[in-house]
Coordinates of N, CA and C and ligand atoms in Angstrom, one line a residue:
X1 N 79.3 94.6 110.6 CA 78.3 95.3 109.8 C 78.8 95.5 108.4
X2 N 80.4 95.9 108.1 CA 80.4 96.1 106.8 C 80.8 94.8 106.3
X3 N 80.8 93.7 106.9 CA 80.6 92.2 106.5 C 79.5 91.7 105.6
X4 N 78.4 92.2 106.4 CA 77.2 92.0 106.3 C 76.5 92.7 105.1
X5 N 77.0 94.1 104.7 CA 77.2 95.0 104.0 C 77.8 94.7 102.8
X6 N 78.6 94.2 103.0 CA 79.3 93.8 101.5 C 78.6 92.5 100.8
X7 N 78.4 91.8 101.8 CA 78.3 90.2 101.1 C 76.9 90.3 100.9
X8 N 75.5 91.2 101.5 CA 74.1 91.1 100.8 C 74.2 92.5 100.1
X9 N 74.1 93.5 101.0 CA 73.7 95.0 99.7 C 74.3 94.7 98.5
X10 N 75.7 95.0 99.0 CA 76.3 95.1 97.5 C 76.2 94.5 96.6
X11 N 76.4 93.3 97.2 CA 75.9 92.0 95.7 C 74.4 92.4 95.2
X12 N 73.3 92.7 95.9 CA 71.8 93.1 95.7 C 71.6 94.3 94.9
X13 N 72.3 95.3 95.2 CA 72.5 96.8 94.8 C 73.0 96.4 93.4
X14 N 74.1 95.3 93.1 CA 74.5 95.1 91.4 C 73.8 94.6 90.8
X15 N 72.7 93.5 91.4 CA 72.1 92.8 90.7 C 70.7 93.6 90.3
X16 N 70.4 94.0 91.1 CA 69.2 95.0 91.4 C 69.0 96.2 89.8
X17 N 70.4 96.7 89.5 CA 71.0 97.7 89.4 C 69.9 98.4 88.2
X18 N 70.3 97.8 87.0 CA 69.4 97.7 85.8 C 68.4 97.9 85.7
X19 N 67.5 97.6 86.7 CA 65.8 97.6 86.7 C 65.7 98.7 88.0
X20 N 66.7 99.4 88.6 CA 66.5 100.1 89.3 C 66.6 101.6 88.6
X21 N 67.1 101.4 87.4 CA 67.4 103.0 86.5 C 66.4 102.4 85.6
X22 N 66.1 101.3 85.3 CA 65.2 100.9 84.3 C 64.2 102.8 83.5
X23 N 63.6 102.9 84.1 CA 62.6 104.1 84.5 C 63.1 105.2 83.9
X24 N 64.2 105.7 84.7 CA 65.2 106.7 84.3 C 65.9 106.1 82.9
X25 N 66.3 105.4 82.5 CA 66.9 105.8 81.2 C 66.1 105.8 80.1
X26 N 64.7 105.5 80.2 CA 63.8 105.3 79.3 C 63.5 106.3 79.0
X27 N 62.9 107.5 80.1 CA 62.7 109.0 80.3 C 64.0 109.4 80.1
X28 N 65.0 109.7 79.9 CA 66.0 110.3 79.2 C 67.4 110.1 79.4
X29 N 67.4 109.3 80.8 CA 69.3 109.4 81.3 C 69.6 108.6 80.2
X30 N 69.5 107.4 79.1 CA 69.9 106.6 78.1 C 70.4 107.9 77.2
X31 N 69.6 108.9 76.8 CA 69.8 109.7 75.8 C 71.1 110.9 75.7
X32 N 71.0 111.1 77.5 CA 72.2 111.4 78.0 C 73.4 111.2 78.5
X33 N 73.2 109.9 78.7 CA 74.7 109.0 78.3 C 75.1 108.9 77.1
X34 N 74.2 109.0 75.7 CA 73.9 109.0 74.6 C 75.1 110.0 74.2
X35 N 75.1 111.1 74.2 CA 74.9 112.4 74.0 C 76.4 112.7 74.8
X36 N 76.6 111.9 75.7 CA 78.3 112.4 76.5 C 78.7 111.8 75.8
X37 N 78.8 110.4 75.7 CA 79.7 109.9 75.0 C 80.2 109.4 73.7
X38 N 79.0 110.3 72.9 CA 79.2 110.7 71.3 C 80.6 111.5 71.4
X39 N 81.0 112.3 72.8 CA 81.9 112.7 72.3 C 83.7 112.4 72.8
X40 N 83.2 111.4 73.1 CA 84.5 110.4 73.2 C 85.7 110.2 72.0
X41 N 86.5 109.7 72.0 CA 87.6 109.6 70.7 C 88.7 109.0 71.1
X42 N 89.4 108.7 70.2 CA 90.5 108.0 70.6 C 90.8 107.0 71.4
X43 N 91.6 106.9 72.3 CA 91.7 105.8 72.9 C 90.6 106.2 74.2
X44 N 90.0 105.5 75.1 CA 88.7 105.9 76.2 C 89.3 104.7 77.3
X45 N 89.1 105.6 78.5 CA 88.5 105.2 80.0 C 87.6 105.3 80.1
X46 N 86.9 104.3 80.4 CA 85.6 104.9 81.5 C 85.5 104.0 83.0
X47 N 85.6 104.9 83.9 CA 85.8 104.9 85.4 C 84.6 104.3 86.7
X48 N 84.4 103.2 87.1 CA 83.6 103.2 87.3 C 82.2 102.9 86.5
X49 N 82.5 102.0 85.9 CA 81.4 101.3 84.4 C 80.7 100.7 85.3
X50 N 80.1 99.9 85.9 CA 78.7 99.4 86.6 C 79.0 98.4 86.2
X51 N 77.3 98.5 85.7 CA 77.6 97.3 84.8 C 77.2 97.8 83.2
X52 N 77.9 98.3 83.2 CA 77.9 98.5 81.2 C 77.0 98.9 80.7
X53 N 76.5 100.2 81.7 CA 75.1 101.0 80.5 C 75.7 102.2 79.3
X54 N 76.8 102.2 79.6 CA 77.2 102.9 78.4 C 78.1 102.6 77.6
X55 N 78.1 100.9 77.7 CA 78.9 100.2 76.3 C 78.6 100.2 74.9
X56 N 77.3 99.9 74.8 CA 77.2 100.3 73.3 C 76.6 101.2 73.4
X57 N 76.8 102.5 73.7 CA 76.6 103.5 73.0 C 77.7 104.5 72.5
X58 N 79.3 104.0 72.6 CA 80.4 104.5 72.5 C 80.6 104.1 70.4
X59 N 81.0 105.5 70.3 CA 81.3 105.5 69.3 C 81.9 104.4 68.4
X60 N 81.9 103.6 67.5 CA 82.3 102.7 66.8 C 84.3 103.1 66.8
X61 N 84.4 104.5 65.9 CA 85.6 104.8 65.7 C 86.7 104.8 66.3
X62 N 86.5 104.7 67.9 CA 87.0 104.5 69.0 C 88.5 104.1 68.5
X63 N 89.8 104.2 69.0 CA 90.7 103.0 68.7 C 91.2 102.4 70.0
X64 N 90.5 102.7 71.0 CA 90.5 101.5 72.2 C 89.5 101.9 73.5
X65 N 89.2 100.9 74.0 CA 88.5 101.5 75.1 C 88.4 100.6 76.2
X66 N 88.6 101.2 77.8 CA 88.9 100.3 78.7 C 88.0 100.7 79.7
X67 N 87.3 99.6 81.0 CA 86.5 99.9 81.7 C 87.3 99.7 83.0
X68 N 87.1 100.4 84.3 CA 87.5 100.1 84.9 C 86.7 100.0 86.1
X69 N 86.4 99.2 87.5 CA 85.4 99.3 88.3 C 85.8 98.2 89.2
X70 N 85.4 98.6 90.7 CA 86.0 97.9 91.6 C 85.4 97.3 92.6
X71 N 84.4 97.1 92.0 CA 83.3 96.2 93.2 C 83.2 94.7 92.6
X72 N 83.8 94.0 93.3 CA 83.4 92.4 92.4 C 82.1 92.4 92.5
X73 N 81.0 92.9 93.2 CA 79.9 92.5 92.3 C 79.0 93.3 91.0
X74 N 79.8 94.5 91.2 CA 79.4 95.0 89.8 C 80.5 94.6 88.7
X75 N 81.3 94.2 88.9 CA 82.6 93.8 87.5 C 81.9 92.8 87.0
X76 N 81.2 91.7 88.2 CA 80.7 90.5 87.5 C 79.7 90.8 86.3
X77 N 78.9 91.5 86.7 CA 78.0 91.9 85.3 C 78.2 92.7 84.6
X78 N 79.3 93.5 84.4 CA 80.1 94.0 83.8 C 80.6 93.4 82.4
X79 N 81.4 92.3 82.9 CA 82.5 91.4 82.5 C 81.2 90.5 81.6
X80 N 80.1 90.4 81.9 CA 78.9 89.4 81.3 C 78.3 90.5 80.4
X81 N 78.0 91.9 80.4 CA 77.6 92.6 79.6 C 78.8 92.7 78.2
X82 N 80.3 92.8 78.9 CA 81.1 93.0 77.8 C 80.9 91.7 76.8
X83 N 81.1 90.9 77.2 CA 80.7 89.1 76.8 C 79.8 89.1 75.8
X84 N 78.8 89.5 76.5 CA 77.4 89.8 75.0 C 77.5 90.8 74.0
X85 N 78.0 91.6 74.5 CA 78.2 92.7 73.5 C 79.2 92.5 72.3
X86 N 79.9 91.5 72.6 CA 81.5 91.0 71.8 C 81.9 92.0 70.8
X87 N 82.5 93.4 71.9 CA 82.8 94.1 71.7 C 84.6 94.0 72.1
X88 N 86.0 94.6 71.4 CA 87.0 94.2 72.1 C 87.1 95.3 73.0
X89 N 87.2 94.9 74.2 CA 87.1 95.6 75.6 C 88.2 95.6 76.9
X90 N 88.7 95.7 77.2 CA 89.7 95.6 78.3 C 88.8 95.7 79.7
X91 N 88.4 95.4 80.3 CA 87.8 95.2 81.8 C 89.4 95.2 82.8
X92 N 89.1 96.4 83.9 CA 90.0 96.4 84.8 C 89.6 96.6 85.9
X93 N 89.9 95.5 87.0 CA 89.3 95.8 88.7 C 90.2 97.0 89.1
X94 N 89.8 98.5 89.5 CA 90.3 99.0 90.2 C 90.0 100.3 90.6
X95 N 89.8 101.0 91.5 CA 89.2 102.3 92.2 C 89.8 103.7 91.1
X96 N 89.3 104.3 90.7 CA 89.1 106.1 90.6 C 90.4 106.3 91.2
X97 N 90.9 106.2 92.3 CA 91.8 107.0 93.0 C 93.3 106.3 93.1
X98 N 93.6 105.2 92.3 CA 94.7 104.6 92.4 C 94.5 103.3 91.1
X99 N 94.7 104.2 89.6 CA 94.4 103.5 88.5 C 96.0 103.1 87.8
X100 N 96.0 101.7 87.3 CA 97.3 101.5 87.1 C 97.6 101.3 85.4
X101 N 97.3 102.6 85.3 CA 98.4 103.4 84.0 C 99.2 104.2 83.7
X102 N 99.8 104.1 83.0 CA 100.9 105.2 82.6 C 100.5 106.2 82.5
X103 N 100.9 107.8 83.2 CA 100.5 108.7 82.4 C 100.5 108.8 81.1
X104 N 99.5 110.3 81.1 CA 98.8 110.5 79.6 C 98.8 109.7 78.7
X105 N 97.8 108.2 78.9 CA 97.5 107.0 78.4 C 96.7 107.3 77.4
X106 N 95.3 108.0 78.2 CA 94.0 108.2 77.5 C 93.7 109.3 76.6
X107 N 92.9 109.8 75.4 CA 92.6 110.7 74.7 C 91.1 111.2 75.9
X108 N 90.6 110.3 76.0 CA 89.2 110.5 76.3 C 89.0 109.7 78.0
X109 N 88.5 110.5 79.3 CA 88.5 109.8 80.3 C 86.9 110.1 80.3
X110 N 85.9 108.9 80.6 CA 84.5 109.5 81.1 C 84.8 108.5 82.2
X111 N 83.5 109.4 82.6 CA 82.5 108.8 84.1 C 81.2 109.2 83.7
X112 N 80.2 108.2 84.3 CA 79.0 108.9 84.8 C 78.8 108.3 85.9
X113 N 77.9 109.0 87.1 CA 76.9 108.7 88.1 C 78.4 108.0 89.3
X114 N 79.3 108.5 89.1 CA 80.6 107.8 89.7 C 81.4 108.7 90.5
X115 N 81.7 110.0 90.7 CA 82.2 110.7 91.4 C 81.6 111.2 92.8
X116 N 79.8 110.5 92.8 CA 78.9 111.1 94.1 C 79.2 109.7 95.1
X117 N 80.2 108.9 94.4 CA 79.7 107.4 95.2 C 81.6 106.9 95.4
X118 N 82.8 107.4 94.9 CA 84.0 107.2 95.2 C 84.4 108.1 96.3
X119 N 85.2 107.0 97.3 CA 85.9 107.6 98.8 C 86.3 109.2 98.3
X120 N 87.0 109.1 98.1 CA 88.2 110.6 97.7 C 88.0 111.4 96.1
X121 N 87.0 111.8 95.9 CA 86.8 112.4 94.7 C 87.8 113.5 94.2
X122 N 88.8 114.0 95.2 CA 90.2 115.1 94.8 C 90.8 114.0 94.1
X123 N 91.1 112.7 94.8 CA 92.3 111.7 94.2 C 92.0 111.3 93.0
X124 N 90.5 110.9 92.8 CA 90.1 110.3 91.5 C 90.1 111.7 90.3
X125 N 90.0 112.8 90.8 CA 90.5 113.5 89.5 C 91.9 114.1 89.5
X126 N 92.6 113.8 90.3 CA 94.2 113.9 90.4 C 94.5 112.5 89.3
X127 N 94.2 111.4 89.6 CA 94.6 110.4 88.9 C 93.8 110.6 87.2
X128 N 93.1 111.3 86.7 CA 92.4 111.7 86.0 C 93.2 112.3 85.6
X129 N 93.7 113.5 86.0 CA 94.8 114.3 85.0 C 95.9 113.9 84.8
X130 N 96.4 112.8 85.8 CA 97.4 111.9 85.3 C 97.6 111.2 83.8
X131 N 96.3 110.5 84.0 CA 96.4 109.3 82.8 C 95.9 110.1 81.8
X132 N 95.7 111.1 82.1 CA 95.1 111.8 80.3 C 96.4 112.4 79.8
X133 N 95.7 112.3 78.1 CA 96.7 113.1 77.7 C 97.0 114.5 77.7
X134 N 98.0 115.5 77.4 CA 97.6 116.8 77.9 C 96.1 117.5 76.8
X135 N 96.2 117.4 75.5 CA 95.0 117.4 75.0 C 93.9 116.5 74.8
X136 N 93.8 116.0 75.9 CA 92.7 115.2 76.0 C 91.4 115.1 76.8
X137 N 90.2 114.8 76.8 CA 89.1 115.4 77.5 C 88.5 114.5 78.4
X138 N 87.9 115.1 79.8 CA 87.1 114.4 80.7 C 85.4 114.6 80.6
X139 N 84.7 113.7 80.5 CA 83.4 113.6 79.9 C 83.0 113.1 80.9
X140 N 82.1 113.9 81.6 CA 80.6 113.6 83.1 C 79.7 113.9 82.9
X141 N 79.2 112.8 83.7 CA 77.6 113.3 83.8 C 77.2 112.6 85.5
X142 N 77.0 113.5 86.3 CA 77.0 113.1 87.4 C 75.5 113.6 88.5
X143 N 75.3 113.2 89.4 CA 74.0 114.1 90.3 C 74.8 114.8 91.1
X144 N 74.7 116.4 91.1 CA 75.2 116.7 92.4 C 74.6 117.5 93.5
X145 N 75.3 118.2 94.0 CA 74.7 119.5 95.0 C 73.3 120.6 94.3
X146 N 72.3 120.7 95.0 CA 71.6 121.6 93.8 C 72.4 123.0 94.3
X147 N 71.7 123.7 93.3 CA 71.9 125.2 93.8 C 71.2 125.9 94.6
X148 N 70.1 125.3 94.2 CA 68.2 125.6 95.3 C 69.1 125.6 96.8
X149 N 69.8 126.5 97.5 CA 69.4 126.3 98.8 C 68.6 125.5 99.7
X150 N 67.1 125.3 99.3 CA 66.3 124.5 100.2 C 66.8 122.9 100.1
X151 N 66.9 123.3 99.0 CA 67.1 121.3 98.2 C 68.3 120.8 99.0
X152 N 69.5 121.7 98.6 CA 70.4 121.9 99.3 C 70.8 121.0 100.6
X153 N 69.8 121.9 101.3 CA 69.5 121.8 102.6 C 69.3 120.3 103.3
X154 N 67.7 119.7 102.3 CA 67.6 118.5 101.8 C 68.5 117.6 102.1
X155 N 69.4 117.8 100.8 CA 70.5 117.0 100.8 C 71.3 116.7 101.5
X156 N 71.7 117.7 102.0 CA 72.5 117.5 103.7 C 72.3 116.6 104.8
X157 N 70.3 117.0 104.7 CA 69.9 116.0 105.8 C 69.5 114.9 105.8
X158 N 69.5 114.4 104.7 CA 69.3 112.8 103.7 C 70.5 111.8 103.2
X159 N 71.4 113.1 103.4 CA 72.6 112.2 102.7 C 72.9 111.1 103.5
X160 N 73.1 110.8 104.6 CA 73.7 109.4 105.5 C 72.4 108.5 104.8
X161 N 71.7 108.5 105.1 CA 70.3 106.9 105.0 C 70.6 107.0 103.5
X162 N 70.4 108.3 102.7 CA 70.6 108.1 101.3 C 72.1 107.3 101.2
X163 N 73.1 107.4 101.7 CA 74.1 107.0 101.1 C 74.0 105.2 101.4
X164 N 73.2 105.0 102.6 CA 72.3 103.6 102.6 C 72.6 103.0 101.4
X165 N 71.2 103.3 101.2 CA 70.1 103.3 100.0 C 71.0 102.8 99.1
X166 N 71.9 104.2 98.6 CA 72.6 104.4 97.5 C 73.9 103.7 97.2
X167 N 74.4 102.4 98.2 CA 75.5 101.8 98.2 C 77.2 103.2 98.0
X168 N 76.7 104.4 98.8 CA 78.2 104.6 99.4 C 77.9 106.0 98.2
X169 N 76.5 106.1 97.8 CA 76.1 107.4 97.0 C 75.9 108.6 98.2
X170 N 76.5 109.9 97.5 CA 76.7 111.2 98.4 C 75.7 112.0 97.3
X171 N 74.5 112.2 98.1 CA 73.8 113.3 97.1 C 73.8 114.5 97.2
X172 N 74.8 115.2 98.0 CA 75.2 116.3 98.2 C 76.6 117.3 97.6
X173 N 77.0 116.3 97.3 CA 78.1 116.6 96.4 C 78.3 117.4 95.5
X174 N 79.2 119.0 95.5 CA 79.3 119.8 94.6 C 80.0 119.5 93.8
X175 N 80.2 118.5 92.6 CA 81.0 117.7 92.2 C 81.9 119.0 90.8
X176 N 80.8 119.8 90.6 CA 81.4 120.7 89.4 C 82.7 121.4 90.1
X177 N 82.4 121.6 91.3 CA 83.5 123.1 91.7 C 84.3 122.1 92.1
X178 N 84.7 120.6 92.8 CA 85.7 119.5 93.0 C 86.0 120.0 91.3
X179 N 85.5 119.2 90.8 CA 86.7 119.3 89.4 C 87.7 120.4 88.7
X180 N 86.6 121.6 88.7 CA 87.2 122.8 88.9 C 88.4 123.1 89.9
X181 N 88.3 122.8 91.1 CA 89.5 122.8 92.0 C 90.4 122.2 91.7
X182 N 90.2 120.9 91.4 CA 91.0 119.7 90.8 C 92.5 120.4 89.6
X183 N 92.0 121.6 89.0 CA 92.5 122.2 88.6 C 92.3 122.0 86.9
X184 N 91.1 121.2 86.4 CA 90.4 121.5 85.2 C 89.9 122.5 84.8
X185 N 89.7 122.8 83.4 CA 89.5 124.0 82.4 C 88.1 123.5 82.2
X186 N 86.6 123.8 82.6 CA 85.5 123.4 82.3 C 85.4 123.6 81.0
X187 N 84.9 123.1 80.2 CA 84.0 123.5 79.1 C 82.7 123.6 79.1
X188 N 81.7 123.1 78.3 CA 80.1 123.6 78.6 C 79.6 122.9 79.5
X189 N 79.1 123.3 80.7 CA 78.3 122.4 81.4 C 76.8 122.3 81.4
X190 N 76.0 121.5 81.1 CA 74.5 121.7 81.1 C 74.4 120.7 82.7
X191 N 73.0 121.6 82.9 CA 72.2 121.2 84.1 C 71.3 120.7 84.2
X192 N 71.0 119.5 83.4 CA 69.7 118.8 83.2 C 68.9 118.1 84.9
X193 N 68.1 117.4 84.5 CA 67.6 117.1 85.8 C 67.4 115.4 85.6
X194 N 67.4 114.7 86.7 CA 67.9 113.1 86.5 C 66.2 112.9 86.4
X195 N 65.9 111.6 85.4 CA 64.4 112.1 85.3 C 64.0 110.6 86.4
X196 N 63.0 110.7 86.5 CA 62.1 109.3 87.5 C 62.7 109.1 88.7
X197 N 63.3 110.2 89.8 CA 64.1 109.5 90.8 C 63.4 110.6 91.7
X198 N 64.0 110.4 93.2 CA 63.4 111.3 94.1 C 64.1 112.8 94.1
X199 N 63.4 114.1 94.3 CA 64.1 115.5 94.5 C 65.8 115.6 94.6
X200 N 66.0 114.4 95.9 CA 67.4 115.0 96.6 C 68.9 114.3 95.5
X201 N 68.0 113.6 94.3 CA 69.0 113.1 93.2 C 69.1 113.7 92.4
X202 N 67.7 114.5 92.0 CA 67.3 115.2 90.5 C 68.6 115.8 89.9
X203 N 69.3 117.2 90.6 CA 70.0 117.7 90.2 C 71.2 117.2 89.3
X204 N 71.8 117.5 88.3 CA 72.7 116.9 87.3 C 74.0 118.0 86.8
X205 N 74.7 117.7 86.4 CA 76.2 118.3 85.8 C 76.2 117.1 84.4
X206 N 76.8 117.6 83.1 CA 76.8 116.9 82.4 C 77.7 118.2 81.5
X207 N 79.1 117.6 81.3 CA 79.8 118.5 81.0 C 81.0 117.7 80.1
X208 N 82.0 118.6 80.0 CA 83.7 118.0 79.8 C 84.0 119.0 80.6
X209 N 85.7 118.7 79.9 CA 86.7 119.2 80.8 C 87.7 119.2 80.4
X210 N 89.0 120.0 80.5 CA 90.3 119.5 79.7 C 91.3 120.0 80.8
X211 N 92.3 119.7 80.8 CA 93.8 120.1 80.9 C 94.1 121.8 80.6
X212 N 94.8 122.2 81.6 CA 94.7 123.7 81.1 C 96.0 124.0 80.2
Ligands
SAM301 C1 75.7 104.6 90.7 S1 76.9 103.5 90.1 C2 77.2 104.1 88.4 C3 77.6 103.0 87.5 C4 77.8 103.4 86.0 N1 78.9 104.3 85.9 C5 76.5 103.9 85.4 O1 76.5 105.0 84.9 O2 75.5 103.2 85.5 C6 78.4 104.0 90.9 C7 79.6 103.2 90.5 O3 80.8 103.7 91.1 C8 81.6 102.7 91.4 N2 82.6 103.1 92.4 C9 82.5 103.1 93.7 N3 83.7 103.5 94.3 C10 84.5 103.7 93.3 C11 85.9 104.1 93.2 N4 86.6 104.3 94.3 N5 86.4 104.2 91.9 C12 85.7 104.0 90.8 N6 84.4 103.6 90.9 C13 83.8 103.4 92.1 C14 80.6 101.6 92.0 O4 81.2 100.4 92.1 C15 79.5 101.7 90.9 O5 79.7 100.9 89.9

């Protein structure tokens, strides 16, 4: 089964992927990726890149920026988005929870839509405050747990078929209070809502984070 799993969904789910948020980023998730990663700087990770919906919209001033992501079939269009963009880019195959840099590498670590869908979300922000620098910031934007109790509720009972659906997506995920635990210093977090998707996604975190 996860034969079968890997070699159609996954490949389908990357190819798919684009015209599956198509909707959503037109109604606003573009604006909100927009909007996180205006405040990127310095040198940038981003964890978990897909396939490259938030390549050009990173600040020009940048003085490096590296993607990293571990599904050969989303790298492949990845690696073809970086190509067209002919932007200089570093592309790296490798998981959230076991990234091979040096500490305090990065000024700037983002994610989006990436911490509801990695195995071990403790490790991937353990490895997170690894490679950053001590003043340096984590920039998300993720779907997580609502607060609505009922939704909540929802989510609980949706999450297995959703995580189907969702190639290995957890819609239940309190992902604010994981990072908080993780032992980050939140900064502002807004709560916007994911626009054109079903109820048990809607909910959103869109925040930083630093080093205490
Ligand atoms: C919903 S997609 C989001 C893609 C992209 N970040 C975006 O905003 O469009 C979830 C991504 O998380 C990636 N992912 C899954 N497991 C991961 C892990 N352990 N570490 C890093 N990324 C992972 C998937 O391969 C996929 O590209």
């Amino acid at each position: 089964m996860g034969k079968i799993y890997d070699a159609t969904w996954g490949r389908a789910f990357s190819a798919l992927y684009d015209r599956c948020f198509k909707a959503s980023e037109e109604a606003g998730l573009r604006e909100m990726r927009r909007d996180l990663v205006a405040g990127a700087q310095g040198s940038v990770l981003e964890l978990g890149a897909g396939t490259g919906l938030n390549l050009d919209l990173y600040p020009e001033s940048l003085t490096g920026l590296t993607l990293t992501e571990p599904d050969p079939h989303m790298i492949k269009q990845l690696r073809k988005r970086v190509a067209e963009e002919g932007r200089a880019v570093e592309v790296i195959e490798a998981p959230a929870e076991s990234l091979p840099f040096a500490d305090d590498s990065f000024d700037t670590v983002a994610l989006t839509l990436v911490l509801c869908t990695v195995p071990d979300p403790a490790a991937a922000l353990q490895e997170i405050k690894r490679v950053l620098k001590p003043d340096g910031r984590f920039l998300f934007l993720e779907h997580v747990r609502s607060p609505d109790p009922s939704l909540a509720k929802w989510q609980d009972r949706l999450e297995k078929p959703w995580r189907f659906l969702g190639d290995g997506c957890h819609c239940n995920r309190d992902t604010v209070a994981t990072i908080s635990a993780a032992g980050f210093e939140l900064g502002d977090v807004e709560r916007p809502e994911f626009p054109k998707v079903i109820p048990i996604v809607k909910p959103m975190a869109k925040g930083s984070a630093s080093l205490p």
